[in-house]
Amino acid sequence: MTRKLVSSGSYLEPEIGFSRAVRSGNFIAIAGTAPIGADGKTDGVGDVYRQTVRCLEIIRKAIEDAGGSMEDVVRTRIMLTDAKTWKEAARAHGEVFADIRPVTTVMEVSGFVDPDWLVELEVDAVCQSEG
């Protein structure tokens, strides 16, 4: 079985020692994905919807770099610093997954590495064929 590591270029990947995504056979796991912009700064400070959109953009690229697609996603986890903002995150999530409909968990966490991050997402995908 082949194993492929995918990097998003995040400054945290080498520091912590993780990959944005790992593909093993037909399974792709996407690490907790924060709303980091191309400039390395938080995208959408104070805006859960915008931050969720950014997380999903990063996730889409990682899945595609691993040889999959968003249609292969079977599970998502939405972690929020304030559960009351779930509708904002759900709106962005639904824009991508309304027809795909993976199983999803929404949870509140006490915080993230960067206090400006209001949301992180994790995703699992199963591709039709091994890559």
Backbone as a printed PyTorch tensor [residue, N CA C, xyz], in Angstrom:
tensor([[[  0.8510,  -1.1760,   0.0000],
         [  0.0000,   0.0000,   0.0000],
         [  0.8970,   1.2390,   0.0000]],

        [[  0.5740,   2.1780,  -0.8630],
         [  1.3740,   3.3920,  -0.9470],
         [  0.9260,   4.4090,   0.0980]],

        [[  1.8730,   5.2450,   0.4830],
         [  1.6040,   6.3090,   1.4610],
         [  2.1600,   7.6070,   0.8800]],

        [[  1.3210,   8.6270,   0.8270],
         [  1.7280,   9.9180,   0.2670],
         [  1.4680,  11.0000,   1.2990]],

        [[  2.4700,  11.8450,   1.5320],
         [  2.3440,  12.9780,   2.4420],
         [  2.1330,  14.2440,   1.6210]],

        [[  1.2140,  15.0880,   2.0720],
         [  0.9020,  16.3390,   1.3770],
         [  1.1250,  17.4940,   2.3410]],

        [[  1.8510,  18.5060,   1.8800],
         [  2.0960,  19.7100,   2.6750],
         [  1.3070,  20.8730,   2.0950]],

        [[  0.8310,  21.7450,   2.9810],
         [  0.1820,  22.9720,   2.5080],
         [  1.1430,  24.1510,   2.5940]],

        [[  2.3340,  23.9040,   3.1310],
         [  3.3010,  24.9760,   3.2930],
         [  3.1410,  25.7540,   4.5820]],

        [[  2.2570,  25.3060,   5.4570],
         [  2.0490,  25.9960,   6.7340],
         [  3.3410,  26.0230,   7.5350]],

        [[  3.6040,  27.1500,   8.1560],
         [  4.7920,  27.2820,   8.9960],
         [  4.7500,  26.3220,  10.1830]],

        [[  3.5850,  25.8370,  10.5330],
         [  3.4560,  24.9340,  11.6780],
         [  3.8070,  23.4850,  11.3490]],

        [[  3.7440,  23.0890,  10.0820],
         [  3.9760,  21.6910,   9.7260],
         [  5.3410,  21.1820,  10.1700]],

        [[  6.4520,  21.8460,   9.8030],
         [  7.7470,  21.3310,  10.2520],
         [  7.9750,  21.5090,  11.7540]],

        [[  7.4260,  22.5800,  12.3050],
         [  7.6190,  22.8500,  13.7340],
         [  6.9580,  21.7790,  14.5990]],

        [[  5.7390,  21.4040,  14.2370],
         [  4.9980,  20.4030,  15.0060],
         [  5.3300,  18.9940,  14.5310]],

        [[  5.6560,  18.8540,  13.2440],
         [  5.9590,  17.5440,  12.6830],
         [  4.7070,  16.8380,  12.1930]],

        [[  3.9550,  17.4860,  11.3000],
         [  2.7520,  16.8600,  10.7530],
         [  2.6060,  17.2090,   9.2820]],

        [[  1.7470,  16.4660,   8.6140],
         [  1.4070,  16.7220,   7.2170],
         [ -0.0020,  17.2860,   7.1530]],

        [[ -0.2700,  18.1150,   6.1740],
         [ -1.6360,  18.6140,   5.9660],
         [ -2.5570,  17.4470,   5.6610]],

        [[ -2.0420,  16.5180,   4.8260],
         [ -2.8270,  15.3370,   4.4700],
         [ -1.9010,  14.1410,   4.3370]],

        [[ -2.4640,  12.9790,   4.6060],
         [ -1.7720,  11.7180,   4.3670],
         [ -2.7330,  10.8280,   3.5940]],

        [[ -2.2330,  10.3000,   2.4780],
         [ -3.0170,   9.3150,   1.7280],
         [ -2.3580,   7.9680,   1.9010]],

        [[ -3.1310,   6.9920,   2.3170],
         [ -2.6770,   5.6160,   2.4560],
         [ -3.6800,   4.7470,   1.7110]],

        [[ -3.2510,   4.1950,   0.5870],
         [ -4.1870,   3.4510,  -0.2550],
         [ -5.2580,   4.3810,  -0.7820]],

        [[ -6.5130,   4.0590,  -0.4990],
         [ -7.5930,   4.9220,  -0.9840],
         [ -8.1360,   5.8570,   0.0990]],

        [[ -7.4930,   5.8790,   1.2700],
         [ -7.9310,   6.7180,   2.3940],
         [ -7.0810,   7.9830,   2.4750]],

        [[ -7.7400,   9.1420,   2.6280],
         [ -7.0450,  10.4170,   2.8190],
         [ -7.5140,  11.0150,   4.1370]],

        [[ -6.5550,  11.3380,   5.0030],
         [ -6.8500,  12.0360,   6.2570],
         [ -6.2970,  13.4500,   6.1390]],

        [[ -7.1250,  14.4280,   6.4740],
         [ -6.7100,  15.8330,   6.4600],
         [ -6.6170,  16.3000,   7.9030]],

        [[ -5.4630,  16.8520,   8.2600],
         [ -5.2270,  17.3380,   9.6220],
         [ -6.1270,  18.5220,   9.9430]],

        [[ -6.2330,  18.8320,  11.2240],
         [ -6.9380,  20.0380,  11.6510],
         [ -6.4400,  21.2180,  10.8360]],

        [[ -7.3460,  21.8670,  10.1360],
         [ -6.9920,  22.9140,   9.1790],
         [ -7.5220,  24.2500,   9.6650]],

        [[ -6.5970,  25.1650,   9.8620],
         [ -6.9120,  26.4970,  10.3790],
         [ -6.9990,  27.5020,   9.2250]],

        [[ -7.6080,  28.6500,   9.4710],
         [ -7.8260,  29.6540,   8.4220],
         [ -6.6080,  30.5380,   8.1660]],

        [[ -5.5320,  29.9250,   7.7260],
         [ -4.2940,  30.6640,   7.4710],
         [ -4.2760,  31.1060,   6.0130]],

        [[ -4.0980,  32.3940,   5.7910],
         [ -4.0390,  32.9410,   4.4420],
         [ -2.6940,  32.6800,   3.7910]],

        [[ -2.5950,  32.9880,   2.5140],
         [ -1.3540,  32.8010,   1.7630],
         [ -0.2080,  33.6050,   2.3580]],

        [[ -0.5370,  34.6880,   3.0600],
         [  0.4830,  35.5310,   3.6840],
         [  0.9140,  35.0100,   5.0570]],

        [[  0.3580,  33.8670,   5.4820],
         [  0.7080,  33.2860,   6.7750],
         [ -0.0750,  33.8580,   7.9420]],

        [[ -0.9520,  34.8000,   7.6610],
         [ -1.7590,  35.4230,   8.7170],
         [ -3.1760,  34.8400,   8.7050]],

        [[ -3.8800,  35.0320,   9.8040],
         [ -5.2520,  34.5460,   9.8980],
         [ -6.1320,  35.2560,   8.8810]],

        [[ -6.8570,  34.4730,   8.1020],
         [ -7.7970,  35.0170,   7.1250],
         [ -9.1580,  35.1580,   7.8030]],

        [[ -9.7800,  36.3110,   7.6880],
         [-11.1230,  36.5070,   8.2190],
         [-11.1840,  36.6750,   9.7220]],

        [[-10.2640,  37.4310,  10.2900],
         [-10.2610,  37.6420,  11.7440],
         [-11.6490,  38.1050,  12.1950]],

        [[-12.2000,  37.3980,  13.1760],
         [-13.5010,  37.7490,  13.7280],
         [-14.7050,  37.2490,  12.9400]],

        [[-14.4800,  36.5360,  11.8260],
         [-15.5560,  36.1260,  10.9220],
         [-15.5390,  34.6060,  10.7430]],

        [[-16.4070,  33.9020,  11.4600],
         [-16.4350,  32.4360,  11.4200],
         [-16.7310,  31.9270,  10.0090]],

        [[-17.6630,  32.5480,   9.3170],
         [-17.9860,  32.1180,   7.9580],
         [-16.7530,  32.2080,   7.0640]],

        [[-16.0960,  33.3600,   7.0320],
         [-14.9190,  33.5500,   6.1690],
         [-13.8030,  32.5820,   6.5490]],

        [[-13.5960,  32.3780,   7.8490],
         [-12.5590,  31.4470,   8.2900],
         [-12.8770,  30.0210,   7.8380]],

        [[-14.1370,  29.6340,   7.9010],
         [-14.5270,  28.2930,   7.4690],
         [-14.3230,  28.1330,   5.9690]],

        [[-14.6660,  29.1520,   5.1990],
         [-14.4240,  29.1240,   3.7540],
         [-12.9410,  28.9160,   3.4850]],

        [[-12.0860,  29.6440,   4.2020],
         [-10.6380,  29.5100,   3.9880],
         [-10.1650,  28.1040,   4.3420]],

        [[-10.6350,  27.5630,   5.4560],
         [-10.2690,  26.1910,   5.8260],
         [-10.6450,  25.2210,   4.7090]],

        [[-11.8300,  25.3700,   4.1590],
         [-12.2920,  24.4740,   3.1000],
         [-11.4880,  24.6430,   1.8170]],

        [[-11.0090,  25.8420,   1.5350],
         [-10.1350,  26.0520,   0.3710],
         [ -8.8310,  25.2820,   0.5490]],

        [[ -8.2550,  25.3580,   1.7370],
         [ -7.0090,  24.6400,   2.0280],
         [ -7.2450,  23.1350,   1.9370]],

        [[ -8.3540,  22.6800,   2.4960],
         [ -8.6970,  21.2530,   2.4720],
         [ -8.8900,  20.7690,   1.0410]],

        [[ -9.6100,  21.5310,   0.2260],
         [ -9.8240,  21.1350,  -1.1740],
         [ -8.4880,  20.9320,  -1.8910]],

        [[ -7.5750,  21.8750,  -1.7230],
         [ -6.2710,  21.7580,  -2.3840],
         [ -5.5180,  20.5350,  -1.8860]],

        [[ -5.5420,  20.2870,  -0.5820],
         [ -4.8390,  19.1300,  -0.0180],
         [ -5.4130,  17.8200,  -0.5530]],

        [[ -6.7330,  17.7180,  -0.6050],
         [ -7.3580,  16.4980,  -1.1320],
         [ -6.9900,  16.3070,  -2.6000]],

        [[ -7.0400,  17.3780,  -3.3720],
         [ -6.6860,  17.2770,  -4.7880],
         [ -5.2130,  16.9290,  -4.9580]],

        [[ -4.3400,  17.5140,  -4.1340],
         [ -2.9120,  17.1840,  -4.1950],
         [ -2.6590,  15.7220,  -3.8310]],

        [[ -3.5520,  15.1430,  -3.0370],
         [ -3.4370,  13.7350,  -2.6550],
         [ -4.1070,  12.8120,  -3.6750]],

        [[ -4.6990,  13.3910,  -4.7150],
         [ -5.3170,  12.5920,  -5.7640],
         [ -6.7930,  12.3130,  -5.5670]],

        [[ -7.4310,  13.0420,  -4.6680],
         [ -8.8610,  12.8560,  -4.4230],
         [ -9.6520,  14.0790,  -4.8130]],

        [[-10.9130,  14.0920,  -4.3970],
         [-11.7780,  15.2420,  -4.6470],
         [-12.6990,  15.4230,  -3.4530]],

        [[-13.3510,  16.5560,  -3.3940],
         [-14.2830,  16.8110,  -2.2940],
         [-15.4230,  15.7950,  -2.2970]],

        [[-15.7550,  15.2390,  -3.4430],
         [-16.8070,  14.2260,  -3.5200],
         [-16.4140,  12.9410,  -2.7940]],

        [[-15.1210,  12.7630,  -2.5110],
         [-14.6360,  11.5800,  -1.7910],
         [-14.7490,  11.7270,  -0.2750]],

        [[-15.0920,  12.9060,   0.2150],
         [-15.1410,  13.1610,   1.6600],
         [-16.2790,  12.3660,   2.2930]],

        [[-15.9370,  11.6410,   3.3770],
         [-16.9330,  10.8370,   4.0950],
         [-17.1760,  11.3340,   5.5180]],

        [[-16.2590,  12.1310,   6.0620],
         [-16.4200,  12.6420,   7.4310],
         [-15.7770,  14.0160,   7.5430]],

        [[-16.4640,  14.9300,   8.2370],
         [-15.8830,  16.2230,   8.5890],
         [-16.0860,  16.4640,  10.0730]],

        [[-15.1520,  17.2110,  10.6420],
         [-15.2570,  17.6430,  12.0330],
         [-15.0560,  19.1560,  12.0450]],

        [[-16.0200,  19.8590,  12.6000],
         [-15.9470,  21.3140,  12.6990],
         [-15.7380,  21.6500,  14.1640]],

        [[-14.6140,  22.2790,  14.4630],
         [-14.2910,  22.6690,  15.8360],
         [-14.3690,  24.1820,  15.9330]],

        [[-15.1600,  24.6660,  16.8720],
         [-15.4020,  26.1000,  17.0450],
         [-15.0360,  26.5310,  18.4560]],

        [[-14.5430,  27.7540,  18.5850],
         [-14.2770,  28.2770,  19.9300],
         [-15.5550,  28.7490,  20.6060]],

        [[-16.6210,  28.9100,  19.8440],
         [-17.9180,  29.3060,  20.3980],
         [-19.0110,  28.5570,  19.6420]],

        [[-19.6320,  27.5910,  20.3040],
         [-20.6540,  26.7690,  19.6490],
         [-21.8240,  27.5950,  19.1330]],

        [[-22.0240,  28.7640,  19.6880],
         [-23.1320,  29.6140,  19.2380],
         [-22.9420,  30.1010,  17.7990]],

        [[-21.7320,  29.9960,  17.2770],
         [-21.4530,  30.4480,  15.9080],
         [-21.5800,  29.3180,  14.8860]],

        [[-22.1500,  28.1970,  15.2980],
         [-22.1990,  27.0270,  14.4250],
         [-22.9130,  27.2980,  13.1050]],

        [[-23.9140,  28.1590,  13.0910],
         [-24.6540,  28.4060,  11.8480],
         [-23.7810,  29.0670,  10.7860]],

        [[-22.8540,  29.9240,  11.2120],
         [-21.9440,  30.5650,  10.2570],
         [-21.0220,  29.5300,   9.6180]],

        [[-20.4850,  28.6360,  10.4490],
         [-19.6250,  27.5690,   9.9310],
         [-20.4340,  26.6050,   9.0700]],

        [[-21.6490,  26.2880,   9.5140],
         [-22.5010,  25.3580,   8.7740],
         [-22.8630,  25.9000,   7.3930]],

        [[-23.0530,  27.2070,   7.2910],
         [-23.3760,  27.8030,   5.9840],
         [-22.2420,  27.5560,   4.9900]],

        [[-21.0030,  27.8090,   5.4150],
         [-19.8530,  27.5790,   4.5290],
         [-19.7050,  26.0910,   4.2170]],

        [[-19.8720,  25.2520,   5.2290],
         [-19.7770,  23.8000,   5.0580],
         [-20.8310,  23.3280,   4.0590]],

        [[-22.0540,  23.8150,   4.2050],
         [-23.1390,  23.4190,   3.3150],
         [-22.9330,  23.8480,   1.8760]],

        [[-22.2510,  24.9630,   1.6660],
         [-21.9720,  25.4180,   0.3030],
         [-21.1000,  24.4170,  -0.4450]],

        [[-20.2810,  23.6790,   0.2800],
         [-19.4090,  22.6750,  -0.3360],
         [-20.0490,  21.2870,  -0.3050]],

        [[-20.6800,  20.9470,   0.8050],
         [-21.0820,  19.5600,   1.0370],
         [-22.5850,  19.2850,   0.9740]],

        [[-23.3990,  20.2290,   0.5290],
         [-24.8550,  20.0310,   0.5130],
         [-25.2700,  18.7720,  -0.2450]],

        [[-24.6140,  18.4810,  -1.3470],
         [-24.9580,  17.2960,  -2.1370],
         [-24.1030,  16.0830,  -1.7860]],

        [[-22.9440,  16.2960,  -1.1940],
         [-22.0290,  15.2030,  -0.8410],
         [-22.4650,  14.5530,   0.4720]],

        [[-22.8420,  15.3790,   1.4280],
         [-23.4140,  14.9960,   2.7120],
         [-22.5940,  13.9770,   3.5070]],

        [[-21.3410,  14.3130,   3.8440],
         [-20.5620,  13.4330,   4.7110],
         [-21.1250,  13.4490,   6.1290]],

        [[-20.7440,  12.4490,   6.9310],
         [-21.0900,  12.5320,   8.3470],
         [-20.2900,  13.6870,   8.9310]],

        [[-20.8850,  14.4020,   9.8810],
         [-20.2600,  15.6190,  10.3910],
         [-20.4670,  15.7330,  11.8890]],

        [[-19.4260,  16.1820,  12.5640],
         [-19.5060,  16.4900,  13.9860],
         [-19.1420,  17.9540,  14.1640]],

        [[-19.9370,  18.6660,  14.9510],
         [-19.6460,  20.0570,  15.3040],
         [-19.4090,  20.0820,  16.8060]],

        [[-18.2870,  20.6670,  17.2150],
         [-17.9630,  20.6960,  18.6400],
         [-17.3340,  22.0220,  19.0310]],

        [[-17.4350,  22.3410,  20.2920],
         [-16.7870,  23.5280,  20.8440],
         [-15.4980,  23.1010,  21.5230]],

        [[-14.4450,  23.8800,  21.2920],
         [-13.1510,  23.6500,  21.9340],
         [-12.7640,  24.9080,  22.7020]],

        [[-11.8150,  24.7750,  23.6060],
         [-11.4460,  25.9290,  24.4320],
         [-10.5710,  26.9370,  23.6970]],

        [[ -9.9390,  26.5230,  22.6080],
         [ -9.1110,  27.4520,  21.8510],
         [ -8.1730,  26.7240,  20.9130]],

        [[ -7.4480,  27.5100,  20.1150],
         [ -6.4890,  26.9840,  19.1580],
         [ -5.1270,  27.6280,  19.3980]],

        [[ -4.1300,  27.2150,  18.6310],
         [ -2.7660,  27.7320,  18.7570],
         [ -2.7360,  29.2500,  18.6030]],

        [[ -3.5250,  29.7620,  17.6730],
         [ -3.6170,  31.2070,  17.4480],
         [ -4.9770,  31.6770,  17.9700]],

        [[ -5.0050,  32.6340,  18.8740],
         [ -6.2870,  33.0760,  19.4350],
         [ -7.2230,  33.7350,  18.4160]],

        [[ -6.7210,  34.1240,  17.2370],
         [ -7.5800,  34.6830,  16.1920],
         [ -8.3670,  33.6070,  15.4420]],

        [[ -7.9420,  32.3480,  15.5760],
         [ -8.6510,  31.2640,  14.8980],
         [ -9.9320,  30.9590,  15.6590]],

        [[-11.0350,  30.9980,  14.9750],
         [-12.3400,  30.7070,  15.5660],
         [-12.8410,  29.3240,  15.1860]],

        [[-12.2160,  28.7220,  14.1740],
         [-12.6680,  27.4300,  13.6480],
         [-11.4900,  26.6650,  13.0640]],

        [[-11.5470,  25.3590,  13.1720],
         [-10.6670,  24.4380,  12.4560],
         [-11.5400,  23.3110,  11.9440]],

        [[-11.1240,  22.7130,  10.8330],
         [-11.8330,  21.5590,  10.2870],
         [-10.8700,  20.4040,  10.0810]],

        [[-11.3530,  19.1890,  10.2950],
         [-10.6570,  17.9580,   9.9350],
         [-11.5500,  17.2070,   8.9600]],

        [[-10.9370,  16.4780,   8.0450],
         [-11.7010,  15.7720,   7.0150],
         [-11.0760,  14.4060,   6.7570]],

        [[-11.9270,  13.4190,   6.5150],
         [-11.5010,  12.1010,   6.0470],
         [-12.1800,  11.8420,   4.7130]],

        [[-11.4390,  11.2350,   3.7970],
         [-11.9850,  10.9270,   2.4770],
         [-11.5930,   9.5080,   2.0860]],

        [[-12.4390,   8.8750,   1.3100],
         [-12.1590,   7.5520,   0.7640],
         [-12.3370,   7.6450,  -0.7450]],

        [[-11.2360,   7.4310,  -1.4630],
         [-11.2590,   7.5170,  -2.9220],
         [-11.7250,   6.1860,  -3.5120]],

        [[-12.2180,   6.2320,  -4.7260],
         [-12.7060,   5.0190,  -5.3810],
         [-11.5860,   4.0440,  -5.7100]],

        [[-10.3870,   4.5720,  -5.9490],
         [ -9.2650,   3.6910,  -6.2610],
         [ -8.0400,   4.1350,  -5.4840]],

        [[ -7.1140,   3.1980,  -5.2970],
         [ -5.8700,   3.5430,  -4.6120],
         [ -5.0350,   4.4050,  -5.5330]],

        [[ -4.3960,   5.4250,  -4.9430],
         [ -3.6370,   6.3800,  -5.7470],
         [ -2.2300,   6.0850,  -5.8530]]])
